[in-house]
């Protein structure tokens, strides 16, 4: 019976350490999430990258590239431009 | 036995690869380049030393007092796997180049029997803390030494003229066999 407690406790401690370290080390840039949410999310690949997340990483490096996402039109496009424009002022 | 003599024997005469035959899979798989072998050896060394210390503490301060020593294999596997995972996270963040070249062999350290072997031998041999430390550092240093020597021999073999049926893995296995003979003093 006590074995169950010990094993569970150890597993808990170890997974806790792993989760904390992972969260510390692999901090994702917050802007990446935001840009990704502004993209259409079709993962169609017509921008030349395999999926929208790859595209948002590229936008982070060079924001003019957002034009390449063809499904991004109209209001969504405007929102993206606003977002990227605001960044420019910063 | 004094820690120093344990250290020396575990590096050479009782070498973990060539006399106990533990950890053979990365020994063959990750030794095609000198640099890879060195990184592999260093990572194994780190994992062995860290997990030996942790498992030793867990065994003597948690398992023995609560009479649950039958749990040791499960516990040790858990600790080793977490150590490997931890190291992978650090490597990915700080040394992405090494993380990439080691590829699949890095997570495979979790099932490297040299690691579990050393942690269990520490317990079976009734080592005290210093002896345990000497044994784990010594064994892992022996691992690093042998995999590095082996890799340099393999690099040299690549440029030599070997008959087609022996080229590649067969000649590597033969090399390992001869090294093993040297280490158990048959040659
Ligand atoms: S073109 Fe737009 S929708 Fe398609 S994958 Fe690229 S970013 Fe995503």
Short mmCIF file of C-alpha atoms and ligand atoms in Angstrom, two decimals:
data_model
loop_
_atom_site.label_atom_id
_atom_site.label_comp_id
_atom_site.label_asym_id
_atom_site.label_seq_id
_atom_site.Cartn_x
_atom_site.Cartn_y
_atom_site.Cartn_z
CA UNK A 1 0.00 0.00 0.00
CA UNK A 2 2.72 2.43 0.97
CA UNK A 3 4.45 1.60 -2.28
CA UNK A 4 1.60 3.20 -4.19
CA UNK A 5 2.03 6.44 -2.26
CA UNK A 6 5.78 6.54 -2.71
CA UNK A 7 5.65 5.82 -6.40
CA UNK A 8 2.92 8.39 -6.97
CA UNK A 9 4.73 11.00 -4.91
CA UNK A 10 7.96 10.49 -6.84
CA UNK A 11 6.19 10.61 -10.18
CA UNK A 12 4.45 13.78 -9.06
CA UNK A 13 7.67 15.46 -7.98
CA UNK A 14 9.51 14.50 -11.16
CA UNK A 15 6.74 15.61 -13.48
CA UNK A 16 6.43 18.85 -11.55
CA UNK A 17 10.14 19.56 -12.03
CA UNK A 18 9.91 18.74 -15.72
CA UNK A 19 6.89 20.94 -16.29
CA UNK A 20 8.44 23.90 -14.48
CA UNK A 21 11.75 23.59 -16.30
CA UNK A 22 10.02 23.25 -19.64
CA UNK A 23 7.91 26.33 -19.01
CA UNK A 24 11.00 28.29 -17.97
CA UNK A 25 13.16 27.28 -20.90
CA UNK A 26 10.77 27.27 -23.80
CA UNK A 27 9.04 30.57 -23.38
CA UNK A 28 7.11 31.23 -26.56
CA UNK A 29 7.13 34.77 -27.78
CA UNK A 30 3.68 36.11 -26.96
CA UNK A 31 3.44 37.93 -30.28
CA UNK A 32 3.72 34.63 -32.09
CA UNK A 33 0.40 33.48 -30.68
CA UNK A 34 -1.25 36.77 -31.52
CA UNK A 35 -0.05 36.79 -35.10
CA UNK A 36 -1.11 33.20 -35.50
CA UNK A 37 -4.59 34.01 -34.27
CA UNK A 38 -4.85 36.80 -36.82
CA UNK A 39 -4.03 34.47 -39.71
CA UNK A 40 -6.91 32.57 -41.30
CA UNK A 41 -5.71 29.27 -39.86
CA UNK A 42 -6.38 27.19 -42.97
CA UNK A 43 -2.87 25.70 -42.92
CA UNK A 44 -3.23 25.66 -46.68
CA UNK A 45 0.41 26.37 -47.43
CA UNK A 46 -0.19 28.84 -50.24
CA UNK A 47 2.07 31.35 -48.47
CA UNK A 48 4.97 29.00 -49.16
CA UNK A 49 5.31 27.75 -45.57
CA UNK A 50 3.99 24.46 -44.38
CA UNK A 51 1.43 25.82 -41.96
CA UNK A 52 0.21 28.99 -40.33
CA UNK A 53 2.56 28.73 -37.36
CA UNK A 54 5.58 28.64 -39.66
CA UNK A 55 4.16 31.68 -41.42
CA UNK A 56 3.71 33.57 -38.16
CA UNK A 57 7.33 32.89 -37.27
CA UNK A 58 8.34 34.41 -40.58
CA UNK A 59 6.11 37.42 -40.03
CA UNK A 60 7.82 37.93 -36.70
CA UNK A 61 11.12 38.18 -38.52
CA UNK A 62 9.93 40.21 -41.48
CA UNK A 63 6.47 41.65 -41.22
CA UNK A 64 5.96 42.62 -44.86
CA UNK A 65 5.71 38.96 -45.72
CA UNK A 66 2.10 38.81 -44.44
CA UNK A 67 1.02 39.76 -47.99
CA UNK A 68 1.90 36.28 -49.10
CA UNK A 69 -0.98 34.76 -47.21
CA UNK A 70 -3.61 34.79 -49.95
CA UNK A 71 -6.65 33.74 -47.95
CA UNK A 72 -6.04 36.76 -45.71
CA UNK A 73 -8.45 39.35 -47.13
CA UNK A 74 -10.82 42.13 -46.17
CA UNK A 75 -11.39 42.78 -42.54
CA UNK A 76 -8.95 40.14 -41.35
CA UNK A 77 -6.26 41.66 -43.50
CA UNK A 78 -7.00 45.09 -42.09
CA UNK A 79 -6.72 43.73 -38.56
CA UNK A 80 -3.39 42.17 -39.34
CA UNK A 81 -2.11 45.41 -40.83
CA UNK A 82 -3.29 47.32 -37.79
CA UNK A 83 -1.52 44.85 -35.54
CA UNK A 84 1.71 44.96 -37.43
CA UNK A 85 1.44 48.75 -37.84
CA UNK A 86 1.14 49.24 -34.12
CA UNK A 87 4.28 47.26 -33.69
CA UNK A 88 6.10 49.61 -36.03
CA UNK A 89 5.45 52.61 -33.83
CA UNK A 90 6.87 50.81 -30.79
CA UNK B 1 37.59 -0.96 -1.06
CA UNK B 2 38.73 2.60 -1.10
CA UNK B 3 36.93 5.00 -3.44
CA UNK B 4 40.12 5.58 -5.43
CA UNK B 5 40.65 1.92 -6.26
CA UNK B 6 36.95 1.60 -7.15
CA UNK B 7 37.36 4.56 -9.47
CA UNK B 8 40.39 3.16 -11.26
CA UNK B 9 38.97 -0.35 -11.64
CA UNK B 10 35.66 0.92 -12.95
CA UNK B 11 37.38 3.04 -15.59
CA UNK B 12 39.73 0.36 -16.90
CA UNK B 13 39.69 -3.22 -15.64
CA UNK B 14 35.94 -3.34 -15.05
CA UNK B 15 35.02 -1.13 -17.94
CA UNK B 16 31.27 -0.97 -18.33
CA UNK B 17 31.18 -1.44 -22.09
CA UNK B 18 33.98 -3.88 -22.71
CA UNK B 19 33.71 -6.15 -19.70
CA UNK B 20 30.10 -5.81 -18.59
CA UNK B 21 28.61 -5.30 -22.06
CA UNK B 22 26.22 -2.56 -20.97
CA UNK B 23 25.24 0.32 -23.21
CA UNK B 24 26.29 -1.34 -26.46
CA UNK B 25 23.57 0.19 -28.62
CA UNK B 26 24.78 3.82 -28.61
CA UNK B 27 28.33 2.45 -28.50
CA UNK B 28 27.82 1.14 -32.02
CA UNK B 29 25.18 3.62 -33.17
CA UNK B 30 26.60 6.98 -32.09
CA UNK B 31 30.29 6.28 -32.68
CA UNK B 32 30.55 6.95 -36.41
CA UNK B 33 32.02 10.41 -35.83
CA UNK B 34 34.52 11.42 -33.23
CA UNK B 35 32.50 14.47 -32.25
CA UNK B 36 29.19 12.61 -31.93
CA UNK B 37 30.84 10.00 -29.78
CA UNK B 38 32.28 12.64 -27.50
CA UNK B 39 28.90 14.34 -27.05
CA UNK B 40 27.22 11.01 -26.49
CA UNK B 41 29.80 10.03 -23.90
CA UNK B 42 29.47 13.34 -22.09
CA UNK B 43 25.68 13.13 -22.00
CA UNK B 44 25.77 9.57 -20.71
CA UNK B 45 28.28 10.62 -18.11
CA UNK B 46 26.05 13.42 -16.91
CA UNK B 47 22.97 11.22 -16.78
CA UNK B 48 24.75 8.38 -14.99
CA UNK B 49 26.28 10.64 -12.35
CA UNK B 50 23.10 12.60 -11.66
CA UNK B 51 20.79 9.62 -11.58
CA UNK B 52 23.18 7.61 -9.44
CA UNK B 53 23.18 10.32 -6.80
CA UNK B 54 19.41 10.75 -6.89
CA UNK B 55 18.59 7.04 -6.91
CA UNK B 56 21.07 6.41 -4.11
CA UNK B 57 19.43 9.04 -1.96
CA UNK B 58 15.94 7.78 -2.78
CA UNK B 59 16.90 4.18 -2.08
CA UNK B 60 18.53 4.79 1.26
CA UNK B 61 16.29 7.51 2.63
CA UNK B 62 12.89 6.57 1.22
CA UNK B 63 12.77 2.95 0.12
CA UNK B 64 14.78 1.30 2.90
CA UNK B 65 13.00 3.00 5.84
CA UNK B 66 9.58 2.20 4.40
CA UNK B 67 10.45 -1.40 3.45
CA UNK B 68 9.62 -0.87 -0.19
CA UNK B 69 12.94 -1.83 -1.74
CA UNK B 70 11.07 -4.07 -4.21
CA UNK B 71 10.10 -0.85 -6.00
CA UNK B 72 13.64 0.04 -6.89
CA UNK B 73 13.65 -0.91 -10.59
CA UNK B 74 10.50 1.08 -11.30
CA UNK B 75 11.74 4.03 -9.28
CA UNK B 76 15.12 4.07 -10.93
CA UNK B 77 13.69 3.87 -14.43
CA UNK B 78 11.43 6.80 -13.60
CA UNK B 79 14.33 8.89 -12.29
CA UNK B 80 16.56 8.07 -15.26
CA UNK B 81 13.88 8.88 -17.81
CA UNK B 82 13.23 12.23 -16.13
CA UNK B 83 16.94 13.05 -16.05
CA UNK B 84 17.22 12.35 -19.76
CA UNK B 85 14.18 14.47 -20.46
CA UNK B 86 15.62 17.28 -18.36
CA UNK B 87 18.92 17.12 -20.20
CA UNK B 88 17.11 17.15 -23.51
CA UNK B 89 15.27 20.33 -22.53
CA UNK B 90 18.51 22.04 -21.54
CA UNK B 91 20.37 20.94 -24.65
CA UNK B 92 17.54 22.04 -26.91
CA UNK B 93 17.61 25.46 -25.35
CA UNK B 94 21.32 26.12 -24.90
CA UNK B 95 23.07 23.84 -27.41
CA UNK B 96 20.62 23.33 -30.28
CA UNK B 97 23.41 22.20 -32.61
CA UNK B 98 24.32 19.23 -30.45
CA UNK B 99 20.65 18.50 -29.87
CA UNK B 100 20.18 18.20 -33.60
CA UNK B 101 23.21 16.07 -34.41
CA UNK B 102 22.49 13.61 -31.61
CA UNK B 103 18.92 13.23 -32.80
CA UNK B 104 17.20 10.08 -31.71
CA UNK B 105 20.15 8.82 -29.69
CA UNK B 106 19.60 11.48 -27.06
CA UNK B 107 16.18 10.28 -25.81
CA UNK B 108 17.46 6.72 -26.24
CA UNK B 109 19.83 7.30 -23.33
CA UNK B 110 16.73 6.74 -21.20
CA UNK B 111 16.85 3.07 -22.17
CA UNK B 112 20.64 2.84 -22.16
CA UNK B 113 21.25 -0.14 -19.94
CA UNK B 114 24.55 1.29 -18.75
CA UNK B 115 22.63 3.90 -16.76
CA UNK B 116 20.23 1.51 -15.06
CA UNK B 117 23.08 -0.95 -14.68
CA UNK B 118 25.29 1.46 -12.75
CA UNK B 119 22.45 2.62 -10.49
CA UNK B 120 21.49 -0.95 -9.64
CA UNK B 121 25.10 -2.07 -9.17
CA UNK B 122 25.56 0.80 -6.72
CA UNK B 123 22.83 -0.73 -4.59
CA UNK B 124 23.79 -4.39 -5.07
CA UNK B 125 27.40 -3.75 -4.10
CA UNK B 126 26.38 -2.02 -0.86
CA UNK B 127 28.47 1.04 -1.60
CA UNK B 128 28.59 3.97 0.77
CA UNK B 129 28.12 7.44 -0.64
CA UNK B 130 31.74 8.10 -1.60
CA UNK B 131 32.20 4.67 -3.12
CA UNK B 132 28.98 5.14 -5.06
CA UNK B 133 30.23 8.47 -6.38
CA UNK B 134 33.59 6.97 -7.37
CA UNK B 135 31.92 4.04 -9.07
CA UNK B 136 29.43 6.10 -11.08
CA UNK B 137 31.92 8.75 -12.18
CA UNK B 138 34.47 6.05 -12.94
CA UNK B 139 32.10 3.88 -14.96
CA UNK B 140 30.79 6.79 -16.94
CA UNK B 141 34.30 8.09 -17.56
CA UNK B 142 35.18 4.61 -18.80
CA UNK B 143 32.19 4.80 -21.10
CA UNK B 144 33.30 8.16 -22.47
CA UNK B 145 36.86 6.93 -22.93
CA UNK B 146 35.91 3.74 -24.76
CA UNK B 147 33.30 5.26 -27.04
CA UNK B 148 35.76 8.01 -27.94
CA UNK B 149 38.63 5.61 -28.71
CA UNK B 150 36.26 3.44 -30.68
CA UNK B 151 35.05 6.40 -32.72
CA UNK B 152 38.58 7.48 -33.58
CA UNK B 153 39.37 3.95 -34.74
CA UNK B 154 36.22 3.93 -36.84
CA UNK B 155 37.12 7.26 -38.43
CA UNK B 156 40.51 5.86 -39.30
CA UNK B 157 38.88 2.74 -40.74
CA UNK B 158 36.76 4.84 -43.07
CA UNK B 159 39.80 5.94 -45.02
CA UNK B 160 41.34 2.48 -45.22
CA UNK B 161 40.82 -0.16 -47.83
CA UNK B 162 38.47 -2.80 -46.42
CA UNK B 163 36.99 -5.67 -48.36
CA UNK B 164 33.40 -4.98 -49.26
CA UNK B 165 31.81 -7.65 -47.10
CA UNK B 166 33.49 -6.21 -43.99
CA UNK B 167 32.95 -2.55 -44.62
CA UNK B 168 30.85 -0.58 -42.12
CA UNK B 169 29.23 -2.30 -39.16
CA UNK B 170 30.96 -5.72 -39.45
CA UNK B 171 34.42 -4.25 -39.11
CA UNK B 172 33.17 -2.04 -36.27
CA UNK B 173 31.90 -5.08 -34.41
CA UNK B 174 35.22 -6.84 -34.93
CA UNK B 175 37.04 -3.79 -33.64
CA UNK B 176 34.86 -3.82 -30.55
CA UNK B 177 35.58 -7.50 -30.05
CA UNK B 178 39.34 -6.95 -30.21
CA UNK B 179 39.10 -3.99 -27.82
CA UNK B 180 37.15 -6.19 -25.46
CA UNK B 181 39.84 -8.88 -25.63
CA UNK B 182 42.42 -6.28 -24.73
CA UNK B 183 40.43 -5.16 -21.76
CA UNK B 184 39.83 -8.61 -20.29
CA UNK B 185 43.58 -9.20 -20.75
CA UNK B 186 43.49 -12.04 -23.22
CA UNK B 187 45.83 -10.15 -25.50
S1 LIG C 1 -1.42 31.10 -46.73
FE1 LIG C 1 -2.31 31.91 -44.84
S2 LIG C 1 -3.84 30.39 -44.29
FE2 LIG C 1 -2.48 29.40 -45.74
S3 LIG C 1 -0.93 28.41 -44.49
FE3 LIG C 1 -0.11 30.38 -45.03
S4 LIG C 1 -0.69 31.67 -43.34
FE4 LIG C 1 -1.96 29.87 -43.18
#
